[in-house]
mmCIF file of C-alpha atoms in Angstrom:
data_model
loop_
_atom_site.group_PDB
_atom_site.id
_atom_site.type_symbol
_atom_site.label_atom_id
_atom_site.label_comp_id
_atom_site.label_asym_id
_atom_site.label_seq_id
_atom_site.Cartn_x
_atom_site.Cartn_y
_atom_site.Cartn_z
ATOM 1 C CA UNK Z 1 -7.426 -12.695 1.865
ATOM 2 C CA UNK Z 2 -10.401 -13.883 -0.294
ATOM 3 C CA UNK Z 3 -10.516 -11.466 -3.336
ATOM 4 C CA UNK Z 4 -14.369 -11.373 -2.828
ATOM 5 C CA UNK Z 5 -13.655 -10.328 0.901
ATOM 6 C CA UNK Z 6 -10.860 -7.908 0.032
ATOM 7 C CA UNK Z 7 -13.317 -5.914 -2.296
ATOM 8 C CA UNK Z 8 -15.635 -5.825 0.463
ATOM 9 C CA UNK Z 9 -13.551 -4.354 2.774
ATOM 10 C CA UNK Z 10 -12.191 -1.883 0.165
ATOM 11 C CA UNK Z 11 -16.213 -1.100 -0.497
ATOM 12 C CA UNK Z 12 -16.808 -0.066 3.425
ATOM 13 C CA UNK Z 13 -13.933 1.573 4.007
ATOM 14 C CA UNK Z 14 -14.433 3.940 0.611
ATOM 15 C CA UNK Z 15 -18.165 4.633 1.787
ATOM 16 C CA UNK Z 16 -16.774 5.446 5.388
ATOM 17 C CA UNK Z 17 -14.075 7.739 4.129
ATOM 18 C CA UNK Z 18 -15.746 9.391 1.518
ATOM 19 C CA UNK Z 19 -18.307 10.196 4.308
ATOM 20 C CA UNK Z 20 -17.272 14.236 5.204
ATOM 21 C CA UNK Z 21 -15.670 14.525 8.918
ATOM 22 C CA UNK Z 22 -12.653 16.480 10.457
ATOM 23 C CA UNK Z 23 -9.895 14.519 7.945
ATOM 24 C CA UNK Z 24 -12.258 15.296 4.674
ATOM 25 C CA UNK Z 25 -12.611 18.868 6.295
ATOM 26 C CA UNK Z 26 -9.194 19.708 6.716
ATOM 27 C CA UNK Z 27 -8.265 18.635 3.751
ATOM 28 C CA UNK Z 28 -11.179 20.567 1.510
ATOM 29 C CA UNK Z 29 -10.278 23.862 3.543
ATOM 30 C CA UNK Z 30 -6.290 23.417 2.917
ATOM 31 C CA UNK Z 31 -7.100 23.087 -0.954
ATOM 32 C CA UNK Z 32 -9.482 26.018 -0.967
ATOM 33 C CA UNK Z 33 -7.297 28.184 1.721
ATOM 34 C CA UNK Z 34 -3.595 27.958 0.566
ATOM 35 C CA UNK Z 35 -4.010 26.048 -2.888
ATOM 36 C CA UNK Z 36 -3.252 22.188 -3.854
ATOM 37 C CA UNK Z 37 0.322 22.544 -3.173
ATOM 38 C CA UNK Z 38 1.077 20.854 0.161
ATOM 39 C CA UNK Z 39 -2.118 18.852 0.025
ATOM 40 C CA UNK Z 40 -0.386 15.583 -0.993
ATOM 41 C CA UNK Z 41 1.939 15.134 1.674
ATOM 42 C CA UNK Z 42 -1.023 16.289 4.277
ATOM 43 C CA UNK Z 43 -3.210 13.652 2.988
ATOM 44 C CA UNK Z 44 -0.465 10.860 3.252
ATOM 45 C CA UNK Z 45 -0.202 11.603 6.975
ATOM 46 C CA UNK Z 46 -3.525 11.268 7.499
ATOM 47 C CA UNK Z 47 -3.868 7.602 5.639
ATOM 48 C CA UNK Z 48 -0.897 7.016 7.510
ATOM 49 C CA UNK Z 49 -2.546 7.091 10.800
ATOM 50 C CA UNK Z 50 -5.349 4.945 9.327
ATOM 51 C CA UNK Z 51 -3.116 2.631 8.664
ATOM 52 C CA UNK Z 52 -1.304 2.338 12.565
ATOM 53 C CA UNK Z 53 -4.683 1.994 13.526
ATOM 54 C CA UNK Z 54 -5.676 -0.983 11.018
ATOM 55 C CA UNK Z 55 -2.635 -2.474 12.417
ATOM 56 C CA UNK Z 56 -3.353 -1.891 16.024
ATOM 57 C CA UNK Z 57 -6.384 -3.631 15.035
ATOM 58 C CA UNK Z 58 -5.205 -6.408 12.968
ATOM 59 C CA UNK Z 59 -2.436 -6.701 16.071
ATOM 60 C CA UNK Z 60 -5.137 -6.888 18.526
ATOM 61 C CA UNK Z 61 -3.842 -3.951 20.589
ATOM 62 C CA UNK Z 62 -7.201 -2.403 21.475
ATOM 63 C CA UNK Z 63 -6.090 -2.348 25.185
ATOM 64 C CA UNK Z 64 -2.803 -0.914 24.337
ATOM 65 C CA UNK Z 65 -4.641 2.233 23.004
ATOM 66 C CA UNK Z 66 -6.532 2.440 26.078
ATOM 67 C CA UNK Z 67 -3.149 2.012 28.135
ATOM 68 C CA UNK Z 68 -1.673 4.795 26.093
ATOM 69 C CA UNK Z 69 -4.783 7.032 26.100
ATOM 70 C CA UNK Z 70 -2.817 9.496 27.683
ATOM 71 C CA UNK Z 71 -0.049 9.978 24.764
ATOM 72 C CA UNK Z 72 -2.892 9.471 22.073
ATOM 73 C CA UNK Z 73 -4.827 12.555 23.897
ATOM 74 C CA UNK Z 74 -1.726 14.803 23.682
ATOM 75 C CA UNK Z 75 -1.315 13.592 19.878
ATOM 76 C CA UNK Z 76 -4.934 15.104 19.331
ATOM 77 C CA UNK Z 77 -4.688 18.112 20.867
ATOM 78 C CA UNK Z 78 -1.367 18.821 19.210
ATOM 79 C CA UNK Z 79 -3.432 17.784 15.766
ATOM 80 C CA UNK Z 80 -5.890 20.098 16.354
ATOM 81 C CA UNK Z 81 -3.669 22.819 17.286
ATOM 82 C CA UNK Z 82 -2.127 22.358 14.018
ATOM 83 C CA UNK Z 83 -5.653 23.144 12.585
ATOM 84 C CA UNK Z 84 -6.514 26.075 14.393
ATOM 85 C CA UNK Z 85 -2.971 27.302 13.702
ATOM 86 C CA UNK Z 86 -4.005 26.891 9.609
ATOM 87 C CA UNK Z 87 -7.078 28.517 10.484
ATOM 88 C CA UNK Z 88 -5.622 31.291 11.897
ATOM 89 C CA UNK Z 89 -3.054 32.133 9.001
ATOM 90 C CA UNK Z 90 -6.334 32.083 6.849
ATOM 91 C CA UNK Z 91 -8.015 34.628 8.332
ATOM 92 C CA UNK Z 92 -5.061 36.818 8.938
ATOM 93 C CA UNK Z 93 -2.924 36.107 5.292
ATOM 94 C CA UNK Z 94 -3.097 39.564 3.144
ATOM 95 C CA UNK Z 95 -4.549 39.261 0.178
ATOM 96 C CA UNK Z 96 -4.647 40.781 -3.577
ATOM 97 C CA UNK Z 97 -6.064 39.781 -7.219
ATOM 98 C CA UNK Z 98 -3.983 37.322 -7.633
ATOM 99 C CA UNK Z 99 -4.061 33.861 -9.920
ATOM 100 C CA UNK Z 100 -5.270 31.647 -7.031
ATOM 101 C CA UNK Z 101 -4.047 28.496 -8.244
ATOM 102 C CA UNK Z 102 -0.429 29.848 -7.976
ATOM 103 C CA UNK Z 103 1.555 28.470 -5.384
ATOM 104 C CA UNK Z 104 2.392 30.358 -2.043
ATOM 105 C CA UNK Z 105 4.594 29.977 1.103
ATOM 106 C CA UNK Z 106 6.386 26.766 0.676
ATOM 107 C CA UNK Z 107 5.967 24.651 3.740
ATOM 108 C CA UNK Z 108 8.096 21.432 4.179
ATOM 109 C CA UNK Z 109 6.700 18.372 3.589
ATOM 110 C CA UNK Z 110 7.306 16.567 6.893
ATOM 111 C CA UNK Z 111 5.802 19.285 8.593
ATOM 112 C CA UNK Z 112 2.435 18.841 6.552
ATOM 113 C CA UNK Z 113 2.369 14.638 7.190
ATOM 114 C CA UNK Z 114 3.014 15.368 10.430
ATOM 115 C CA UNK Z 115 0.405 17.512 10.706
ATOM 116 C CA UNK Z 116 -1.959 14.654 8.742
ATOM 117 C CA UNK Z 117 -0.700 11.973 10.759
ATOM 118 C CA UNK Z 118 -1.763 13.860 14.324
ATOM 119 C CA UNK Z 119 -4.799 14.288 13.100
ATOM 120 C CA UNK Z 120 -5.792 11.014 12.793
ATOM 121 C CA UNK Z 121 -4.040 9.451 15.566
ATOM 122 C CA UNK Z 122 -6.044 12.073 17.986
ATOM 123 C CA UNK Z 123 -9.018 9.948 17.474
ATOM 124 C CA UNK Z 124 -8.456 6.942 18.903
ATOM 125 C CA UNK Z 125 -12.354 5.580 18.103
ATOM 126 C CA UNK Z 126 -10.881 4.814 14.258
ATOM 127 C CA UNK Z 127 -9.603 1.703 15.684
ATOM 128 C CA UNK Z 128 -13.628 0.482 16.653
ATOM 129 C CA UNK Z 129 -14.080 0.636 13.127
ATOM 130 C CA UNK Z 130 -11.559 -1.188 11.748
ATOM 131 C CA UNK Z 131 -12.398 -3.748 14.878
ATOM 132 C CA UNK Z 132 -15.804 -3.527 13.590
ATOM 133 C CA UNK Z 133 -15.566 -3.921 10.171
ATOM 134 C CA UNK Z 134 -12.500 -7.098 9.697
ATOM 135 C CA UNK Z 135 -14.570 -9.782 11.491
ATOM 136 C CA UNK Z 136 -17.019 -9.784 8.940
ATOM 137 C CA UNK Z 137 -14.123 -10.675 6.601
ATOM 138 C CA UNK Z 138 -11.791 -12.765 8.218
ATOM 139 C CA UNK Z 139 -10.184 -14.286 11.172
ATOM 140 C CA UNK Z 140 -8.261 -11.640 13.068
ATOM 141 C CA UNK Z 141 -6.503 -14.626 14.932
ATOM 142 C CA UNK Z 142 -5.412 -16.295 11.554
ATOM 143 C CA UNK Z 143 -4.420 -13.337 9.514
ATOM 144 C CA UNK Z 144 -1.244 -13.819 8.106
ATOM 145 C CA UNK Z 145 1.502 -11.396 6.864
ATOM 146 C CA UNK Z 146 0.447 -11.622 3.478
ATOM 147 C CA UNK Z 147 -3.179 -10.746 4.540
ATOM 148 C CA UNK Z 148 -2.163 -7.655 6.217
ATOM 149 C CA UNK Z 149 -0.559 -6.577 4.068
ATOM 150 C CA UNK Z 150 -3.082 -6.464 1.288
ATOM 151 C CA UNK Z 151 -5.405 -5.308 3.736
ATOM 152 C CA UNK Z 152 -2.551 -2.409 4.527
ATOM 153 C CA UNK Z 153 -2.252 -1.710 0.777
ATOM 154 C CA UNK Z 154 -6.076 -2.078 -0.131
ATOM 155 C CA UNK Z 155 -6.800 1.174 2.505
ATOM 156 C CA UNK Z 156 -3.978 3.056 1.135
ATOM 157 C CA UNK Z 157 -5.227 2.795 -2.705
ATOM 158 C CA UNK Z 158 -8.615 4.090 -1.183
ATOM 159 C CA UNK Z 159 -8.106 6.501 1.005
ATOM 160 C CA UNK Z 160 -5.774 8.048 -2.156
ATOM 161 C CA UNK Z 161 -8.932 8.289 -4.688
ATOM 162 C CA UNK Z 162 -11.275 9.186 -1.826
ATOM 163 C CA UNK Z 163 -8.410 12.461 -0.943
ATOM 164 C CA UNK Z 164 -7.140 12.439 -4.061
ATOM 165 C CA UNK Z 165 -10.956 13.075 -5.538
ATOM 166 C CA UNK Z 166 -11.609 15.861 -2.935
ATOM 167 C CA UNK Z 167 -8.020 17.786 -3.493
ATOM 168 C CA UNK Z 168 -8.894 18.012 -7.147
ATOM 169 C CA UNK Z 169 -12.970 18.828 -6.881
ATOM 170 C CA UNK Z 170 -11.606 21.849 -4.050
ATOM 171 C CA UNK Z 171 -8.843 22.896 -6.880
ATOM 172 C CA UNK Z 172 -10.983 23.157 -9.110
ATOM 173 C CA UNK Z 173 -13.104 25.260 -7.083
ATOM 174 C CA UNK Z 174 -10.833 27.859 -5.809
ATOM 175 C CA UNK Z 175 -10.176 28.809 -9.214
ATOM 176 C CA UNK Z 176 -13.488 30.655 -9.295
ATOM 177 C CA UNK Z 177 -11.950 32.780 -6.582
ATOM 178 C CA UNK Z 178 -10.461 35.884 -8.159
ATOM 179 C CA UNK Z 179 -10.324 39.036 -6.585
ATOM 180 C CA UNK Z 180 -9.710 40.417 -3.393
ATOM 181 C CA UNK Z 181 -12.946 40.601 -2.093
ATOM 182 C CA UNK Z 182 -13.519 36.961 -3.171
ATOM 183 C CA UNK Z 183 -10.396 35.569 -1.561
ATOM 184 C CA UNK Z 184 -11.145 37.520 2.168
ATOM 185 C CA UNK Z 185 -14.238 35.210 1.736
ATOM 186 C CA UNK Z 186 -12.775 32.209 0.663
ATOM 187 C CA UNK Z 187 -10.228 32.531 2.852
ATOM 188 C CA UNK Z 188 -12.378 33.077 6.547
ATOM 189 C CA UNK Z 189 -14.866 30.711 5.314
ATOM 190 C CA UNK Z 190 -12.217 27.704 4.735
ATOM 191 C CA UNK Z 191 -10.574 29.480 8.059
ATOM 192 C CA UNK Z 192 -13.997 28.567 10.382
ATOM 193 C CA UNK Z 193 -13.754 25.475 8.354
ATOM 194 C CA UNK Z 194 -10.602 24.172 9.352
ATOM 195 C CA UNK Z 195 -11.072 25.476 12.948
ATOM 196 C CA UNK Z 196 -14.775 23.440 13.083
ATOM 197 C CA UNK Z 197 -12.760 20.728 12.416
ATOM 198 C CA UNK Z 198 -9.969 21.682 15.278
ATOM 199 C CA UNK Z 199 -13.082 21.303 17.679
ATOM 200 C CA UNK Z 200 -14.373 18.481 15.873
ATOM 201 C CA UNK Z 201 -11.201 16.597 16.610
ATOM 202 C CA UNK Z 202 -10.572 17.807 20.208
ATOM 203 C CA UNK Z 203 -14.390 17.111 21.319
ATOM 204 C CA UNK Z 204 -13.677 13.204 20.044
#
């Protein structure tokens, strides 16, 4: 790709991810619920599904999405199961005066990018705006390997400052969140969070 049309695309797609929705939601809760610690590998799932879809795109496979609504429909719901399970362990985890930025419960990596990745393959409609959005910048019927992959690469590099940004700003911010009292709060507020964004995901 053109460098000129390669910071372009990077440009959009930063705007359109930095823009709150279910991913950004899920994310900010996670910090703010159960600490940084997990966050990372969350995260990756989730710019791992934005990256099968940029594919699917690239590929042309809009049709083959629609073919396979029915498997992308059961990855959603599972996705935002997976929310409303986190939800519920936030409303229901004890707590005590504790140093919040400690870590907790220890849950395995693959588990949380699995969790990331279902989340953004339930929502099929990411692939209209990667359709939407390549045109203006090139050929989708002359892209070559090379050009995927910096277009690959290019949304990996920004979807890591866009979460990267938020998992440090909602660090930061649960720090403030000291005693008991504070945490119950913190806790069923990030809990109604991450469940808006269970619904969020299922209504799409």
């Amino acid at each position: 790709m053109e460098p000129a049309g390669l910071i372009l695309f990077s440009s959009a797609l930063f705007i359109a991810a930095a823009s709150p929705g279910p991913g950004i939601a899920a994310i900010v809760a996670r910090v703010l619920g159960r600490g940084p610690k997990g966050a990372i590998p969350f995260s990756i799932g989730i710019a791992f599904g934005d990256v099968v879809w940029l594919t699917f795109a690239v590929l042309g496979l809009a049709a083959l999405a629609q073919t396979f609504h029915g498997v992308f429909l059961v990855v959603k719901y599972a996705g935002a199961a997976y929310l409303l399970y986190i939800a519920y362990k936030l409303w229901t985890t004890p707590v005590e005066a504790r140093d919040v930025a400690a870590e907790e419960k220890t849950e395995h990596p693959l588990k949380l990018l699995l969790g990331g990745l279902a989340l953004t393959l339930g929502n099929p409609k990411t692939i209209v705006f990667y359709l939407a959005l390549l045109p203006t910048f090139l050929d989708l019927t002359k892209i070559t390997m090379l050009g995927y992959l910096e277009l690959a690469v290019a949304t990996l590099a920004v979807l890591a400052v866009v979460f990267g940004g938020y998992i440090v700003l909602a660090a930061r911010a649960r720090r403030l969140f000291t005693s008991p009292k504070a945490i119950r709060i913190l806790n069923r507020t990030t809990g109604t969070v991450m469940a808006g964004a269970a619904a969020a995901v299922a209504a799409r």
